[in-house]
Tab-separated table of C-alpha atoms and ligand atoms in Angstrom:
chain	number	residue	atom	x	y	z
O	1182	MET	CA	0.009	0.051	-0.107
O	1183	LEU	CA	1.421	3.472	-1.069
O	1184	VAL	CA	0.526	6.197	1.366
O	1185	LEU	CA	1.261	9.874	0.981
O	1186	GLY	CA	1.575	11.732	4.263
O	1187	VAL	CA	1.022	15.191	4.913
O	1188	GLU	CA	2.002	17.116	8.226
O	1189	SER	CA	1.003	20.778	8.707
O	1190	SER	CA	0.158	21.153	12.243
O	1191	CYS	CA	2.496	23.785	13.314
O	1192	ASP	CA	5.645	25.492	11.673
O	1193	GLU	CA	6.855	22.806	9.282
O	1194	THR	CA	5.266	21.465	5.983
O	1195	GLY	CA	6.203	17.662	5.817
O	1196	VAL	CA	5.251	15.207	2.877
O	1197	ALA	CA	6.412	11.842	2.609
O	1198	LEU	CA	5.576	8.546	0.613
O	1199	TYR	CA	5.485	5.369	2.429
O	1200	ASP	CA	5.031	2.041	0.843
O	1201	SER	CA	4.014	-0.853	3.327
O	1202	ALA	CA	6.120	-3.239	1.240
O	1203	HIS	CA	9.216	-1.182	0.509
O	1204	GLY	CA	9.184	1.267	3.468
O	1205	LEU	CA	9.848	4.992	3.269
O	1206	LEU	CA	10.329	6.057	-0.634
O	1207	ALA	CA	10.780	9.798	-0.033
O	1208	HIS	CA	10.294	12.684	2.156
O	1209	ALA	CA	10.536	16.371	2.055
O	1210	LEU	CA	10.317	19.185	4.680
O	1211	TYR	CA	9.826	22.867	4.527
O	1212	SER	CA	10.483	24.656	7.903
O	1213	GLN	CA	8.994	28.107	8.638
O	1214	ILE	CA	11.460	28.430	11.542
O	1215	ALA	CA	13.218	31.540	9.710
O	1216	MET	CA	10.048	33.115	8.914
O	1217	HIS	CA	8.571	32.797	12.634
O	1218	ASN	CA	12.111	33.759	14.248
O	1219	GLU	CA	11.567	37.476	13.827
O	1220	TYR	CA	8.446	37.298	15.900
O	1221	GLY	CA	10.116	35.071	18.839
O	1222	GLY	CA	7.297	32.245	18.168
O	1223	VAL	CA	5.028	30.753	15.769
O	1224	VAL	CA	2.476	33.328	14.241
O	1225	PRO	CA	-0.684	31.034	13.305
O	1226	GLU	CA	-1.831	33.020	10.423
O	1227	LEU	CA	1.538	33.174	8.814
O	1228	ALA	CA	2.102	29.564	9.294
O	1229	SER	CA	-1.289	28.580	7.561
O	1230	ARG	CA	-0.570	30.934	4.644
O	1231	ASP	CA	3.028	29.265	4.189
O	1232	HIS	CA	1.690	25.770	4.314
O	1233	ILE	CA	-0.420	26.610	1.249
O	1234	ARG	CA	2.357	27.565	-0.552
O	1235	ARG	CA	4.522	24.593	0.207
O	1236	VAL	CA	2.299	21.694	0.281
O	1237	LEU	CA	1.728	20.913	-3.524
O	1238	PRO	CA	5.470	21.560	-4.534
O	1239	LEU	CA	6.551	19.297	-1.685
O	1240	THR	CA	3.935	16.488	-2.977
O	1241	ARG	CA	5.323	16.808	-6.458
O	1242	GLN	CA	8.768	16.496	-5.199
O	1243	VAL	CA	8.343	13.349	-3.164
O	1244	LEU	CA	6.442	11.884	-6.069
O	1245	ALA	CA	9.158	12.597	-8.446
O	1246	GLU	CA	11.812	11.393	-5.679
O	1247	GLY	CA	10.029	8.179	-5.081
O	1248	GLY	CA	9.519	7.553	-8.785
O	1249	ARG	CA	5.790	7.330	-8.448
O	1250	THR	CA	2.714	9.324	-9.755
O	1251	LEU	CA	-0.577	10.362	-8.182
O	1252	ALA	CA	-2.312	7.319	-9.875
O	1253	ASP	CA	-0.197	5.021	-7.864
O	1254	LEU	CA	-1.474	6.177	-4.379
O	1255	ASP	CA	-3.536	3.833	-2.255
O	1256	GLY	CA	-4.286	6.414	0.380
O	1257	ILE	CA	-3.714	9.765	2.003
O	1258	ALA	CA	-2.770	10.474	5.566
O	1259	TYR	CA	-2.913	13.937	6.952
O	1260	THR	CA	-2.377	15.303	10.638
O	1261	GLN	CA	-5.798	15.972	12.015
O	1262	GLY	CA	-4.684	17.334	15.294
O	1263	PRO	CA	-3.547	18.556	17.727
O	1264	GLY	CA	-2.209	21.749	16.364
O	1265	LEU	CA	-3.159	25.195	15.048
O	1266	ALA	CA	-6.484	24.865	13.445
O	1267	GLY	CA	-5.815	26.915	10.332
O	1268	ALA	CA	-2.391	25.263	9.644
O	1269	LEU	CA	-4.162	21.759	10.271
O	1270	LEU	CA	-7.005	22.856	7.718
O	1271	VAL	CA	-4.569	23.394	5.038
O	1272	GLY	CA	-3.233	19.569	5.121
O	1273	ALA	CA	-6.679	18.288	5.684
O	1274	GLY	CA	-8.192	20.112	3.010
O	1275	MET	CA	-5.625	19.286	0.378
O	1276	ALA	CA	-5.387	15.579	1.420
O	1277	CYS	CA	-9.304	15.126	1.316
O	1278	ALA	CA	-9.628	17.019	-2.109
O	1279	LEU	CA	-6.756	14.885	-3.583
O	1280	ALA	CA	-8.245	11.730	-2.145
O	1281	PHE	CA	-11.641	12.474	-3.625
O	1282	ALA	CA	-10.112	13.332	-6.932
O	1283	LEU	CA	-8.316	10.126	-7.127
O	1284	ASP	CA	-10.906	8.072	-5.534
O	1285	ILE	CA	-8.862	6.765	-2.644
O	1286	PRO	CA	-9.380	6.748	1.087
O	1287	ALA	CA	-8.040	9.629	3.332
O	1288	VAL	CA	-7.090	9.236	6.839
O	1289	GLY	CA	-6.646	11.836	9.825
O	1290	VAL	CA	-3.673	10.960	12.070
O	1291	HIS	CA	-3.211	12.012	15.524
O	1292	HIS	CA	0.201	14.096	15.403
O	1293	LEU	CA	1.371	12.543	18.506
O	1294	GLU	CA	0.781	8.900	17.158
O	1295	GLY	CA	2.763	9.994	14.362
O	1296	HIS	CA	5.687	10.877	16.624
O	1297	MET	CA	5.303	7.874	18.798
O	1298	LEU	CA	5.302	5.479	16.100
O	1299	SER	CA	8.223	7.059	14.364
O	1300	PRO	CA	10.934	4.817	15.677
O	1301	LEU	CA	9.133	1.970	14.041
O	1302	ILE	CA	10.267	3.399	10.636
O	1303	SER	CA	13.323	1.429	10.605
O	1304	ASP	CA	14.795	-2.010	9.606
O	1305	THR	CA	14.935	-2.931	13.453
O	1306	PRO	CA	11.892	-1.489	14.946
O	1307	PRO	CA	10.906	-2.346	18.587
O	1308	GLU	CA	8.229	-4.745	19.276
O	1309	PHE	CA	5.144	-3.989	21.214
O	1310	PRO	CA	4.909	-3.495	24.252
O	1311	PHE	CA	7.144	-0.514	24.900
O	1312	VAL	CA	6.869	2.494	27.035
O	1313	ALA	CA	7.157	5.813	24.905
O	1314	LEU	CA	8.577	9.127	26.376
O	1315	LEU	CA	7.063	11.679	24.025
O	1316	VAL	CA	8.764	15.089	24.465
O	1317	SER	CA	7.795	17.800	22.014
O	1318	GLY	CA	7.229	21.654	22.077
O	1319	GLY	CA	3.898	21.012	23.120
O	1320	HIS	CA	3.614	17.747	25.234
O	1321	THR	CA	5.489	15.721	27.656
O	1322	GLN	CA	3.841	12.281	28.161
O	1323	LEU	CA	4.908	8.818	29.218
O	1324	MET	CA	2.669	6.166	27.511
O	1325	LEU	CA	2.444	2.503	27.761
O	1326	VAL	CA	2.039	1.320	24.193
O	1327	SER	CA	0.833	-2.169	23.586
O	1328	GLY	CA	-0.075	-1.789	19.873
O	1329	VAL	CA	-1.112	0.814	17.291
O	1330	GLY	CA	-4.093	2.656	19.075
O	1331	ARG	CA	-3.511	1.031	22.365
O	1332	TYR	CA	-2.064	3.599	24.353
O	1333	THR	CA	-2.267	4.152	28.333
O	1334	LEU	CA	-1.113	7.361	29.641
O	1335	LEU	CA	1.218	6.777	32.531
O	1336	GLY	CA	2.257	10.388	33.349
O	1337	GLU	CA	2.276	13.998	31.844
O	1338	THR	CA	3.496	17.277	32.366
O	1339	LEU	CA	1.357	19.310	34.873
O	1340	ASP	CA	2.532	22.718	33.279
O	1341	ASP	CA	5.172	23.440	30.575
O	1342	ALA	CA	6.293	20.738	28.153
O	1343	ALA	CA	9.814	19.862	28.056
O	1344	GLY	CA	10.377	21.512	24.808
O	1345	GLU	CA	8.521	24.350	25.861
O	1346	ALA	CA	10.965	24.665	28.957
O	1347	PHE	CA	13.976	24.571	26.573
O	1348	ASP	CA	12.472	27.294	24.383
O	1349	LYS	CA	11.468	29.562	27.400
O	1350	THR	CA	14.906	29.020	28.989
O	1351	ALA	CA	16.641	29.644	25.781
O	1352	GLN	CA	14.828	32.833	25.431
O	1353	LEU	CA	15.747	33.998	28.996
O	1354	LEU	CA	19.276	33.271	27.650
O	1355	GLY	CA	18.971	35.586	24.572
O	1356	LEU	CA	18.878	32.499	22.094
O	1357	GLY	CA	16.631	32.612	19.288
O	1358	TYR	CA	13.419	30.411	18.475
O	1359	PRO	CA	13.085	27.391	18.712
O	1360	GLY	CA	15.576	27.458	21.594
O	1361	GLY	CA	16.177	23.621	22.092
O	1362	PRO	CA	18.881	23.278	19.562
O	1363	ALA	CA	20.677	26.517	20.298
O	1364	LEU	CA	20.597	25.967	24.058
O	1365	SER	CA	21.907	22.542	23.770
O	1366	ARG	CA	24.718	23.842	21.617
O	1367	LEU	CA	25.488	26.258	24.257
O	1368	ALA	CA	25.217	23.941	27.001
O	1369	ALA	CA	27.845	21.741	25.576
O	1370	THR	CA	30.253	24.705	26.161
O	1371	GLY	CA	29.345	25.250	29.687
O	1372	ASP	CA	30.269	23.693	33.042
O	1373	ALA	CA	27.127	21.866	34.243
O	1374	GLY	CA	28.397	21.528	37.851
O	1375	ARG	CA	28.687	25.300	38.448
O	1376	PHE	CA	25.177	25.935	39.344
O	1377	SER	CA	22.527	23.689	40.632
O	1378	LEU	CA	19.069	24.037	39.591
O	1379	PRO	CA	16.015	22.026	41.017
O	1380	ARG	CA	14.954	18.641	39.695
O	1381	PRO	CA	11.162	19.294	39.793
O	1382	MET	CA	9.076	16.309	40.963
O	1383	LEU	CA	12.058	14.006	40.774
O	1384	ASN	CA	10.914	11.855	43.776
O	1385	SER	CA	7.056	12.488	43.500
O	1386	GLY	CA	6.709	8.650	43.034
O	1387	ASP	CA	4.353	9.090	40.039
O	1388	PHE	CA	5.051	9.637	36.171
O	1389	ASP	CA	4.098	13.407	36.155
O	1390	PHE	CA	6.345	16.147	35.255
O	1391	SER	CA	6.555	19.909	36.029
O	1392	PHE	CA	8.964	22.149	34.078
O	1393	SER	CA	7.665	25.779	35.010
O	1394	GLY	CA	9.554	25.898	38.388
O	1395	LEU	CA	12.617	24.974	36.515
O	1396	LYS	CA	12.243	27.781	34.047
O	1397	THR	CA	11.649	30.353	36.999
O	1398	ALA	CA	14.735	29.128	38.915
O	1399	VAL	CA	16.788	29.836	35.509
O	1400	LEU	CA	15.224	33.523	35.498
O	1401	THR	CA	16.590	34.120	39.231
O	1402	LEU	CA	19.788	32.551	38.342
O	1403	VAL	CA	20.191	34.943	35.272
O	1404	ARG	CA	19.149	37.897	37.171
O	1405	LYS	CA	21.705	37.082	39.718
O	1406	GLN	CA	24.833	36.024	37.632
O	1407	GLY	CA	24.085	37.843	34.331
O	1408	LEU	CA	24.189	36.737	30.753
O	1409	GLU	CA	27.929	36.328	30.735
O	1410	GLN	CA	27.252	33.028	32.547
O	1411	ALA	CA	24.876	31.861	29.980
O	1412	ALA	CA	26.753	28.721	28.854
O	1413	ASP	CA	27.001	27.427	32.408
O	1414	ILE	CA	23.348	28.187	33.284
O	1415	ALA	CA	22.407	26.375	29.782
O	1416	ALA	CA	24.473	23.410	31.023
O	1417	ALA	CA	22.783	23.323	34.501
O	1418	PHE	CA	19.264	23.537	32.875
O	1419	GLN	CA	20.103	20.783	30.538
O	1420	VAL	CA	21.327	18.351	33.046
O	1421	ALA	CA	18.479	18.983	35.456
O	1422	ALA	CA	15.739	18.626	32.836
O	1423	VAL	CA	17.444	15.578	31.277
O	1424	GLU	CA	17.905	13.842	34.821
O	1425	VAL	CA	14.013	13.966	35.576
O	1426	LEU	CA	13.067	12.836	31.935
O	1427	VAL	CA	15.664	9.781	32.304
O	1428	SER	CA	14.683	8.891	35.833
O	1429	LYS	CA	10.979	8.943	35.173
O	1430	SER	CA	11.076	7.123	32.094
O	1431	LEU	CA	13.308	4.404	33.528
O	1432	ALA	CA	10.819	4.142	36.622
O	1433	ALA	CA	7.854	3.736	34.093
O	1434	CYS	CA	9.662	0.750	32.350
O	1435	ALA	CA	10.263	-0.680	35.735
O	1436	ARG	CA	6.590	-0.180	36.923
O	1437	SER	CA	5.064	-1.639	33.742
O	1438	GLY	CA	7.809	-4.378	33.079
O	1439	ALA	CA	8.717	-2.981	29.773
O	1440	THR	CA	12.058	-3.749	28.446
O	1441	ARG	CA	11.806	-1.393	25.479
O	1442	LEU	CA	11.655	2.491	25.799
O	1443	VAL	CA	10.913	4.509	22.768
O	1444	VAL	CA	11.794	8.219	22.671
O	1445	ALA	CA	9.903	10.686	20.208
O	1446	GLY	CA	9.299	14.330	19.635
O	1447	GLY	CA	11.716	17.345	19.146
O	1448	VAL	CA	13.596	17.033	22.557
O	1449	GLY	CA	14.449	13.499	21.494
O	1450	ALA	CA	17.115	14.984	19.267
O	1451	ASN	CA	18.822	16.367	22.249
O	1452	ALA	CA	22.357	14.767	22.527
O	1453	HIS	CA	22.445	14.939	26.292
O	1454	LEU	CA	19.473	13.080	26.629
O	1455	ARG	CA	20.409	10.467	24.355
O	1456	GLU	CA	23.421	9.829	25.889
O	1457	GLN	CA	22.138	9.827	29.486
O	1458	LEU	CA	19.116	7.484	28.709
O	1459	THR	CA	21.237	5.056	26.660
O	1460	HIS	CA	23.621	4.666	29.433
O	1461	GLU	CA	21.180	4.382	32.021
O	1462	ALA	CA	18.849	2.123	30.393
O	1463	ALA	CA	21.464	-0.435	29.629
O	1464	ALA	CA	22.425	-0.712	33.223
O	1465	ARG	CA	18.606	-1.663	33.741
O	1466	GLY	CA	18.341	-4.146	30.965
O	1467	VAL	CA	16.266	-1.537	28.816
O	1468	THR	CA	16.760	-1.016	25.131
O	1469	VAL	CA	16.225	2.483	23.860
O	1470	PHE	CA	14.796	3.123	20.362
O	1471	TYR	CA	15.164	6.673	18.961
O	1472	PRO	CA	13.594	7.784	15.572
O	1473	ARG	CA	16.176	9.001	12.772
O	1474	LEU	CA	17.440	12.297	13.994
O	1475	GLU	CA	15.568	14.218	11.143
O	1476	PHE	CA	12.291	12.448	12.151
O	1477	CYS	CA	12.499	13.484	15.832
O	1478	THR	CA	11.131	16.971	14.795
O	1479	ASP	CA	7.966	17.453	12.805
O	1480	ASN	CA	7.954	15.653	9.388
O	1481	GLY	CA	5.670	13.872	7.002
O	1482	ALA	CA	7.184	10.432	7.272
O	1483	MET	CA	5.717	9.829	10.635
O	1484	ILE	CA	2.367	10.762	9.570
O	1485	ALA	CA	2.684	8.637	6.289
O	1486	PHE	CA	3.668	5.696	8.389
O	1487	ALA	CA	0.895	5.948	11.007
O	1488	GLY	CA	-1.530	6.586	8.314
O	1489	ALA	CA	-0.473	3.284	6.384
O	1490	GLN	CA	-1.007	1.428	9.753
O	1491	ARG	CA	-4.594	2.853	10.164
O	1492	LEU	CA	-5.599	2.583	6.335
O	1493	ALA	CA	-4.488	-1.186	6.449
O	1494	HIS	CA	-7.412	-1.633	8.842
O	1495	ALA	CA	-9.873	1.126	7.774
O	1496	GLY	CA	-13.257	0.738	5.991
O	1497	SER	CA	-14.177	3.369	3.494
O	1498	SER	CA	-13.675	6.901	4.120
O	1499	ASP	CA	-16.311	9.590	3.428
O	1500	LEU	CA	-13.786	12.404	2.747
O	1501	THR	CA	-15.686	14.998	4.993
O	1502	PHE	CA	-13.192	16.386	7.510
O	1503	ALA	CA	-12.818	18.284	10.664
O	1504	VAL	CA	-9.518	19.234	12.459
O	1505	LYS	CA	-9.137	18.663	16.111
O	1506	PRO	CA	-6.928	21.437	17.415
O	1507	ARG	CA	-7.219	19.598	20.851
O	1508	TRP	CA	-7.188	15.754	20.987
O	1509	GLU	CA	-6.427	13.319	23.656
O	1510	LEU	CA	-3.977	10.471	22.424
O	1511	ALA	CA	-5.570	7.869	24.906
O	1512	ALA	CA	-8.968	8.484	23.186
O	1513	LEU	CA	-7.602	6.763	19.896
O	1514	ASP	CA	-9.351	3.540	18.565
O	1515	ALA	CA	-7.093	0.442	18.592
O	1516	VAL	CA	-6.713	-1.145	15.146
L	2401	LIG	O1	8.226	17.599	18.039
L	2401	LIG	P1	8.507	18.861	17.397
L	2401	LIG	O2	9.240	19.275	16.155
L	2401	LIG	O3	7.239	19.928	17.485
L	2401	LIG	C1	6.019	19.646	18.338
L	2401	LIG	O4	5.328	18.779	17.945
L	2401	LIG	O5	6.048	20.506	19.325
L	2401	LIG	O6	9.290	19.502	19.016
L	2401	LIG	C2	9.700	20.819	18.819
L	2401	LIG	C3	10.433	21.008	20.098
L	2401	LIG	C4	10.816	22.581	20.275
L	2401	LIG	O7	10.358	22.766	21.776
L	2401	LIG	C5	12.334	22.502	20.289
L	2401	LIG	O8	12.944	23.501	21.041
L	2401	LIG	C6	12.748	21.154	20.847
L	2401	LIG	O9	11.585	20.233	20.428
L	2401	LIG	N1	14.169	20.547	20.306
L	2401	LIG	C7	14.961	20.434	21.277
L	2401	LIG	C8	16.199	19.974	20.495
L	2401	LIG	N2	15.708	19.850	19.021
L	2401	LIG	C9	14.246	20.511	18.992
L	2401	LIG	N3	15.302	20.486	22.419
L	2401	LIG	C10	16.374	20.183	23.156
L	2401	LIG	N4	17.530	19.757	22.447
L	2401	LIG	C11	17.361	19.613	21.027
L	2401	LIG	N5	18.493	19.336	20.296
L	2402	LIG	ZN1	5.570	17.390	16.746
């Protein structure tokens, strides 16, 4: 089954071609980061307009690179939510119109399901069940995954998401948007032991997180030390945030008896997180699976892949569409 995947939930337009027999054939991404950087964050209306400009050229590009034509498609997957309503509507409208014209089914995919299944786009995918640590700009969740659509929420952030904490801390340190990659580059040059920051909820005994207090602690430290110390502060922030993520993820594996841990979402690209997690997990008999680095952040490949799993089990689709800017992952149907 050949599936076109379209991601347009936030500030990147991603399109990909996934074949259930031959794997990922092509993928293309256009990032709007430079456009939004000027404003210090995503401007929803500009995002929607830019998705409109990019989505068809990217579709032509992946078809050409994959050596396929529109007539070869068996289905189209699009991100239905959560995300920015206007941005989601661009992908949903394009996908459903194209599916109608080609007389093939379209399926709306949950953005976080796309992230969570992205490590399965691999020659050596993890088997179910596994624990998933989802760390994106908007979400931080630990899930027990026993199959496609079989998700049990173990814990989540009570306030800021991990990526949001990286972004806000980066902003306090005078770095651009999105701050995660810039902060981690700066942290690599700093001394993580010089300042000590809190590890919020490290010993709370559950799988919930809280990152807003950590951001406030950084603000206090910046006021006291000044921006000359930014590299050491960035390093202190990164070790604190990563320690909590690693500790809770491995505790969730222990509690649920899972020996496989999947990490997905933008913060999964963080080198310090990967290093610590791989090291600590090995000591506890847990194997960690990551998506390819380019598939940690938003992309069309994960939507094409998740869509292919769902289309394989789907009945007919009526091609009416509604986007879901807010949507609980645990509410999905199992396939
Ligand atoms: O998954 P994603 O692309 O978008 C959402 O669905 O939210 O995640 C974006 C988030 C941003 O907050 C960004 O700062 C963070 O992932 N991020 C990182 C790194 N790369 C991206 N955070 C820490 N270290 C990184 N290397
Ligand atoms: Zn995302």
